[in-house]
Tab-separated table of N, CA and C in Angstrom:
chain	number	residue	atom	x	y	z
K	173	MET	N	-89.745	-217.809	42.141
K	173	MET	CA	-89.872	-218.963	41.283
K	173	MET	C	-91.325	-219.375	41.111
K	174	GLY	N	-92.175	-218.869	41.984
K	174	GLY	CA	-93.569	-219.233	41.885
K	174	GLY	C	-93.956	-220.391	42.787
K	175	PHE	N	-92.971	-221.014	43.435
K	175	PHE	CA	-93.237	-222.108	44.363
K	175	PHE	C	-92.065	-222.187	45.334
K	176	GLU	N	-92.272	-222.865	46.459
K	176	GLU	CA	-91.190	-223.011	47.436
K	176	GLU	C	-90.210	-224.062	46.953
K	177	ARG	N	-88.976	-223.669	46.778
K	177	ARG	CA	-87.949	-224.567	46.244
K	177	ARG	C	-86.995	-225.045	47.331
K	178	LEU	N	-86.722	-224.183	48.325
K	178	LEU	CA	-85.791	-224.509	49.408
K	178	LEU	C	-86.506	-224.467	50.749
K	179	LYS	N	-86.044	-225.274	51.649
K	179	LYS	CA	-86.580	-225.259	53.004
K	179	LYS	C	-86.098	-223.980	53.699
K	180	VAL	N	-86.986	-223.319	54.404
K	180	VAL	CA	-86.639	-222.103	55.135
K	180	VAL	C	-87.131	-222.209	56.567
K	181	SER	N	-86.510	-221.415	57.444
K	181	SER	CA	-86.924	-221.351	58.842
K	181	SER	C	-87.290	-219.922	59.186
K	182	GLU	N	-88.010	-219.755	60.282
K	182	GLU	CA	-88.382	-218.425	60.753
K	182	GLU	C	-87.140	-217.687	61.246
K	183	VAL	N	-87.230	-216.364	61.281
K	183	VAL	CA	-86.132	-215.574	61.847
K	183	VAL	C	-86.270	-215.566	63.357
K	184	ARG	N	-85.127	-215.381	64.048
K	184	ARG	CA	-85.142	-215.325	65.501
K	184	ARG	C	-85.788	-214.025	65.959
K	185	GLU	N	-86.627	-214.093	66.956
K	185	GLU	CA	-87.287	-212.898	67.458
K	185	GLU	C	-86.334	-212.028	68.269
K	186	THR	N	-85.270	-212.606	68.815
K	186	THR	CA	-84.351	-211.831	69.648
K	186	THR	C	-83.523	-210.839	68.843
K	187	ASP	N	-83.065	-211.232	67.652
K	187	ASP	CA	-82.231	-210.321	66.855
K	187	ASP	C	-82.702	-210.192	65.400
K	188	PHE	N	-83.806	-210.842	65.075
K	188	PHE	CA	-84.417	-210.774	63.742
K	188	PHE	C	-83.474	-211.249	62.635
K	189	LYS	N	-82.611	-212.199	62.963
K	189	LYS	CA	-81.720	-212.791	61.967
K	189	LYS	C	-82.216	-214.177	61.602
K	190	GLY	N	-81.858	-214.587	60.407
K	190	GLY	CA	-82.270	-215.901	59.939
K	190	GLY	C	-81.445	-217.012	60.544
K	191	ARG	N	-81.936	-218.217	60.383
K	191	ARG	CA	-81.242	-219.409	60.863
K	191	ARG	C	-80.813	-220.225	59.667
K	192	HIS	N	-79.656	-220.859	59.777
K	192	HIS	CA	-79.213	-221.744	58.698
K	192	HIS	C	-80.127	-222.965	58.664
K	193	THR	N	-80.700	-223.203	57.510
K	193	THR	CA	-81.626	-224.318	57.357
K	193	THR	C	-81.068	-225.345	56.385
K	194	THR	N	-80.492	-224.869	55.296
K	194	THR	CA	-79.923	-225.776	54.302
K	194	THR	C	-78.450	-226.011	54.621
K	195	VAL	N	-77.879	-227.066	54.075
K	195	VAL	CA	-76.483	-227.391	54.376
K	195	VAL	C	-75.604	-227.441	53.138
K	196	GLY	N	-76.177	-227.502	51.960
K	196	GLY	CA	-75.371	-227.587	50.743
K	196	GLY	C	-75.551	-226.371	49.867
K	197	GLN	N	-74.550	-226.091	49.046
K	197	GLN	CA	-74.638	-224.968	48.124
K	197	GLN	C	-75.467	-225.375	46.910
K	198	GLU	N	-76.234	-224.404	46.400
K	198	GLU	CA	-77.069	-224.697	45.242
K	198	GLU	C	-77.276	-223.431	44.425
K	199	LEU	N	-77.166	-223.552	43.099
K	199	LEU	CA	-77.440	-222.459	42.188
K	199	LEU	C	-78.825	-222.678	41.601
K	200	LEU	N	-79.694	-221.698	41.793
K	200	LEU	CA	-81.071	-221.809	41.307
K	200	LEU	C	-81.265	-220.861	40.133
K	201	MET	N	-81.766	-221.387	39.038
K	201	MET	CA	-82.054	-220.591	37.856
K	201	MET	C	-83.503	-220.116	37.950
K	202	LEU	N	-83.707	-218.811	37.934
K	202	LEU	CA	-85.048	-218.252	38.034
K	202	LEU	C	-85.696	-218.189	36.657
K	203	PRO	N	-86.996	-218.400	36.598
K	203	PRO	CA	-87.689	-218.398	35.303
K	203	PRO	C	-87.536	-217.084	34.544
K	204	GLY	N	-87.402	-215.972	35.253
K	204	GLY	CA	-87.271	-214.670	34.611
K	204	GLY	C	-85.879	-214.363	34.104
K	205	GLY	N	-84.929	-215.278	34.332
K	205	GLY	CA	-83.590	-215.075	33.816
K	205	GLY	C	-82.518	-214.807	34.845
K	206	GLY	N	-82.857	-214.610	36.104
K	206	GLY	CA	-81.853	-214.369	37.134
K	206	GLY	C	-81.398	-215.654	37.790
K	207	ASN	N	-80.449	-215.532	38.684
K	207	ASN	CA	-79.931	-216.671	39.435
K	207	ASN	C	-79.888	-216.311	40.912
K	208	VAL	N	-80.074	-217.308	41.749
K	208	VAL	CA	-79.925	-217.161	43.191
K	208	VAL	C	-78.976	-218.254	43.649
K	209	ILE	N	-78.007	-217.875	44.478
K	209	ILE	CA	-77.073	-218.861	45.019
K	209	ILE	C	-77.383	-219.043	46.492
K	210	ASP	N	-77.708	-220.264	46.888
K	210	ASP	CA	-77.925	-220.589	48.293
K	210	ASP	C	-76.603	-221.130	48.825
K	211	THR	N	-75.958	-220.342	49.670
K	211	THR	CA	-74.659	-220.732	50.214
K	211	THR	C	-74.694	-220.600	51.727
K	212	PRO	N	-75.216	-221.609	52.416
K	212	PRO	CA	-75.352	-221.518	53.868
K	212	PRO	C	-74.011	-221.289	54.561
K	213	GLY	N	-73.993	-220.295	55.427
K	213	GLY	CA	-72.804	-220.015	56.213
K	213	GLY	C	-71.784	-219.140	55.513
K	214	MET	N	-71.914	-218.929	54.217
K	214	MET	CA	-70.955	-218.094	53.497
K	214	MET	C	-71.311	-216.632	53.725
K	215	ARG	N	-70.349	-215.856	54.158
K	215	ARG	CA	-70.608	-214.452	54.443
K	215	ARG	C	-70.141	-213.533	53.321
K	216	GLU	N	-69.268	-214.028	52.453
K	216	GLU	CA	-68.726	-213.157	51.420
K	216	GLU	C	-68.383	-213.984	50.190
K	217	LEU	N	-68.596	-213.381	49.033
K	217	LEU	CA	-68.242	-214.003	47.767
K	217	LEU	C	-67.453	-212.984	46.973
K	218	GLN	N	-66.264	-213.347	46.542
K	218	GLN	CA	-65.442	-212.440	45.759
K	218	GLN	C	-65.210	-213.030	44.382
K	219	LEU	N	-65.266	-212.159	43.394
K	219	LEU	CA	-64.974	-212.567	42.040
K	219	LEU	C	-63.513	-212.266	41.735
K	220	TRP	N	-62.884	-213.132	40.977
K	220	TRP	CA	-61.481	-212.969	40.637
K	220	TRP	C	-61.365	-212.550	39.188
K	221	GLY	N	-60.422	-211.721	38.921
K	221	GLY	CA	-60.201	-211.277	37.558
K	221	GLY	C	-58.990	-210.363	37.509
K	222	ASP	N	-58.793	-209.751	36.358
K	222	ASP	CA	-57.681	-208.821	36.214
K	222	ASP	C	-58.197	-207.516	35.627
K	223	GLU	N	-57.272	-206.606	35.289
K	223	GLU	CA	-57.679	-205.300	34.802
K	223	GLU	C	-58.443	-205.369	33.494
K	224	GLU	N	-58.138	-206.347	32.659
K	224	GLU	CA	-58.867	-206.485	31.398
K	224	GLU	C	-60.330	-206.821	31.667
K	225	ASP	N	-60.579	-207.690	32.648
K	225	ASP	CA	-61.955	-208.030	33.007
K	225	ASP	C	-62.691	-206.808	33.531
K	226	LEU	N	-62.001	-206.003	34.320
K	226	LEU	CA	-62.591	-204.799	34.891
K	226	LEU	C	-63.000	-203.827	33.790
K	227	ALA	N	-62.164	-203.690	32.788
K	227	ALA	CA	-62.459	-202.781	31.682
K	227	ALA	C	-63.680	-203.248	30.896
K	228	GLU	N	-63.906	-204.545	30.832
K	228	GLU	CA	-65.079	-205.066	30.117
K	228	GLU	C	-66.369	-204.817	30.885
K	229	VAL	N	-66.301	-204.848	32.206
K	229	VAL	CA	-67.493	-204.677	33.034
K	229	VAL	C	-67.801	-203.199	33.276
K	230	PHE	N	-66.763	-202.365	33.375
K	230	PHE	CA	-66.937	-200.944	33.654
K	230	PHE	C	-66.271	-200.075	32.579
K	231	PRO	N	-66.644	-200.253	31.314
K	231	PRO	CA	-65.968	-199.468	30.267
K	231	PRO	C	-66.215	-197.967	30.425
K	232	ASP	N	-67.375	-197.580	30.946
K	232	ASP	CA	-67.680	-196.166	31.141
K	232	ASP	C	-66.731	-195.538	32.161
K	233	ILE	N	-66.489	-196.232	33.255
K	233	ILE	CA	-65.593	-195.696	34.293
K	233	ILE	C	-64.150	-195.717	33.810
K	234	GLU	N	-63.761	-196.765	33.128
K	234	GLU	CA	-62.394	-196.849	32.616
K	234	GLU	C	-62.115	-195.702	31.640
K	235	LEU	N	-63.085	-195.363	30.806
K	235	LEU	CA	-62.922	-194.266	29.857
K	235	LEU	C	-62.828	-192.930	30.587
K	236	LEU	N	-63.712	-192.712	31.545
K	236	LEU	CA	-63.671	-191.477	32.330
K	236	LEU	C	-62.362	-191.359	33.111
K	237	ALA	N	-61.861	-192.468	33.625
K	237	ALA	CA	-60.648	-192.467	34.450
K	237	ALA	C	-59.420	-191.964	33.686
K	238	GLN	N	-59.470	-192.025	32.373
K	238	GLN	CA	-58.353	-191.509	31.576
K	238	GLN	C	-58.180	-190.004	31.763
K	239	GLY	N	-59.239	-189.326	32.227
K	239	GLY	CA	-59.174	-187.892	32.463
K	239	GLY	C	-58.808	-187.508	33.881
K	240	CYS	N	-58.541	-188.477	34.737
K	240	CYS	CA	-58.162	-188.176	36.120
K	240	CYS	C	-56.768	-187.559	36.177
K	241	ARG	N	-56.553	-186.701	37.161
K	241	ARG	CA	-55.250	-186.044	37.328
K	241	ARG	C	-54.155	-187.060	37.652
K	242	PHE	N	-54.475	-188.055	38.475
K	242	PHE	CA	-53.477	-189.044	38.895
K	242	PHE	C	-53.751	-190.389	38.243
K	243	ARG	N	-52.709	-191.035	37.755
K	243	ARG	CA	-52.872	-192.325	37.080
K	243	ARG	C	-53.351	-193.415	38.030
K	244	ASP	N	-52.996	-193.301	39.322
K	244	ASP	CA	-53.406	-194.313	40.300
K	244	ASP	C	-54.627	-193.863	41.101
K	245	CYS	N	-55.475	-193.061	40.500
K	245	CYS	CA	-56.663	-192.522	41.161
K	245	CYS	C	-57.592	-193.667	41.574
K	246	THR	N	-58.073	-193.603	42.804
K	246	THR	CA	-59.014	-194.616	43.290
K	246	THR	C	-60.470	-194.157	43.137
K	247	HIS	N	-60.649	-192.921	42.690
K	247	HIS	CA	-61.978	-192.341	42.468
K	247	HIS	C	-62.766	-192.228	43.773
K	248	ARG	N	-62.061	-192.004	44.862
K	248	ARG	CA	-62.715	-191.865	46.163
K	248	ARG	C	-62.522	-190.453	46.724
K	249	SER	N	-61.262	-189.998	46.829
K	249	SER	CA	-61.038	-188.702	47.477
K	249	SER	C	-59.968	-187.848	46.802
K	250	GLU	N	-59.410	-188.315	45.705
K	250	GLU	CA	-58.337	-187.567	45.056
K	250	GLU	C	-58.880	-186.312	44.358
K	251	PRO	N	-58.100	-185.223	44.403
K	251	PRO	CA	-58.497	-184.032	43.635
K	251	PRO	C	-58.277	-184.296	42.143
K	252	GLY	N	-59.096	-183.678	41.333
K	252	GLY	CA	-58.933	-183.834	39.894
K	252	GLY	C	-59.425	-185.167	39.362
K	253	CYS	N	-60.359	-185.793	40.055
K	253	CYS	CA	-60.878	-187.095	39.636
K	253	CYS	C	-62.016	-186.886	38.632
K	254	ALA	N	-61.804	-187.317	37.413
K	254	ALA	CA	-62.804	-187.163	36.359
K	254	ALA	C	-64.025	-188.037	36.609
K	255	VAL	N	-63.847	-189.157	37.286
K	255	VAL	CA	-64.963	-190.061	37.568
K	255	VAL	C	-65.898	-189.428	38.593
K	256	LYS	N	-65.329	-188.893	39.676
K	256	LYS	CA	-66.153	-188.220	40.680
K	256	LYS	C	-66.863	-187.011	40.082
K	257	GLN	N	-66.168	-186.295	39.203
K	257	GLN	CA	-66.774	-185.135	38.553
K	257	GLN	C	-67.960	-185.562	37.680
K	258	ALA	N	-67.832	-186.710	37.017
K	258	ALA	CA	-68.927	-187.231	36.180
K	258	ALA	C	-70.139	-187.593	37.034
K	259	VAL	N	-69.895	-188.121	38.232
K	259	VAL	CA	-71.001	-188.432	39.144
K	259	VAL	C	-71.680	-187.140	39.586
K	260	GLU	N	-70.873	-186.152	39.983
K	260	GLU	CA	-71.423	-184.883	40.478
K	260	GLU	C	-72.218	-184.145	39.406
K	261	SER	N	-71.824	-184.295	38.150
K	261	SER	CA	-72.527	-183.598	37.070
K	261	SER	C	-73.682	-184.415	36.495
K	262	GLY	N	-73.889	-185.638	37.001
K	262	GLY	CA	-75.002	-186.463	36.554
K	262	GLY	C	-74.718	-187.298	35.316
K	263	ILE	N	-73.488	-187.294	34.839
K	263	ILE	CA	-73.122	-188.094	33.663
K	263	ILE	C	-73.017	-189.574	34.018
K	264	LEU	N	-72.523	-189.847	35.218
K	264	LEU	CA	-72.335	-191.222	35.687
K	264	LEU	C	-73.200	-191.451	36.925
K	265	ASP	N	-73.953	-192.523	36.930
K	265	ASP	CA	-74.779	-192.878	38.079
K	265	ASP	C	-73.883	-193.292	39.244
K	266	ILE	N	-74.155	-192.761	40.422
K	266	ILE	CA	-73.345	-193.060	41.610
K	266	ILE	C	-73.286	-194.556	41.894
K	267	ARG	N	-74.349	-195.296	41.534
K	267	ARG	CA	-74.355	-196.745	41.790
K	267	ARG	C	-73.276	-197.456	40.983
K	268	ARG	N	-72.952	-196.939	39.805
K	268	ARG	CA	-71.867	-197.529	39.014
K	268	ARG	C	-70.557	-197.412	39.783
K	269	LEU	N	-70.301	-196.244	40.319
K	269	LEU	CA	-69.057	-196.030	41.055
K	269	LEU	C	-69.032	-196.839	42.340
K	270	GLU	N	-70.161	-196.963	43.016
K	270	GLU	CA	-70.218	-197.750	44.254
K	270	GLU	C	-69.912	-199.224	44.002
K	271	ASN	N	-70.217	-199.711	42.812
K	271	ASN	CA	-69.944	-201.119	42.476
K	271	ASN	C	-68.572	-201.329	41.860
K	272	TYR	N	-67.873	-200.260	41.601
K	272	TYR	CA	-66.534	-200.343	41.013
K	272	TYR	C	-65.536	-200.665	42.113
K	273	PRO	N	-64.704	-201.659	41.896
K	273	PRO	CA	-63.758	-202.054	42.972
K	273	PRO	C	-62.698	-201.023	43.276
């Protein structure tokens, strides 16, 4: 942001982990267009949606998945997976698949 916006504390020397300093949740809008969420104590954030939402976010994977041998392919270890084949051939970036639920 170009300036200190939130109070921070040093990390512990024993395990090099941070300490909770803030107590409330806050969404910070960054000047460059990104966002940062300060959520003290929260270990996980899950987004909710359905298959239609998934198709909008991962249209490339959804299209490739139509070529999979099994309709319920998870794109992890099944034989005949068109998505895994696309990654292996360089058509699909592995990071896309890693972010696919």
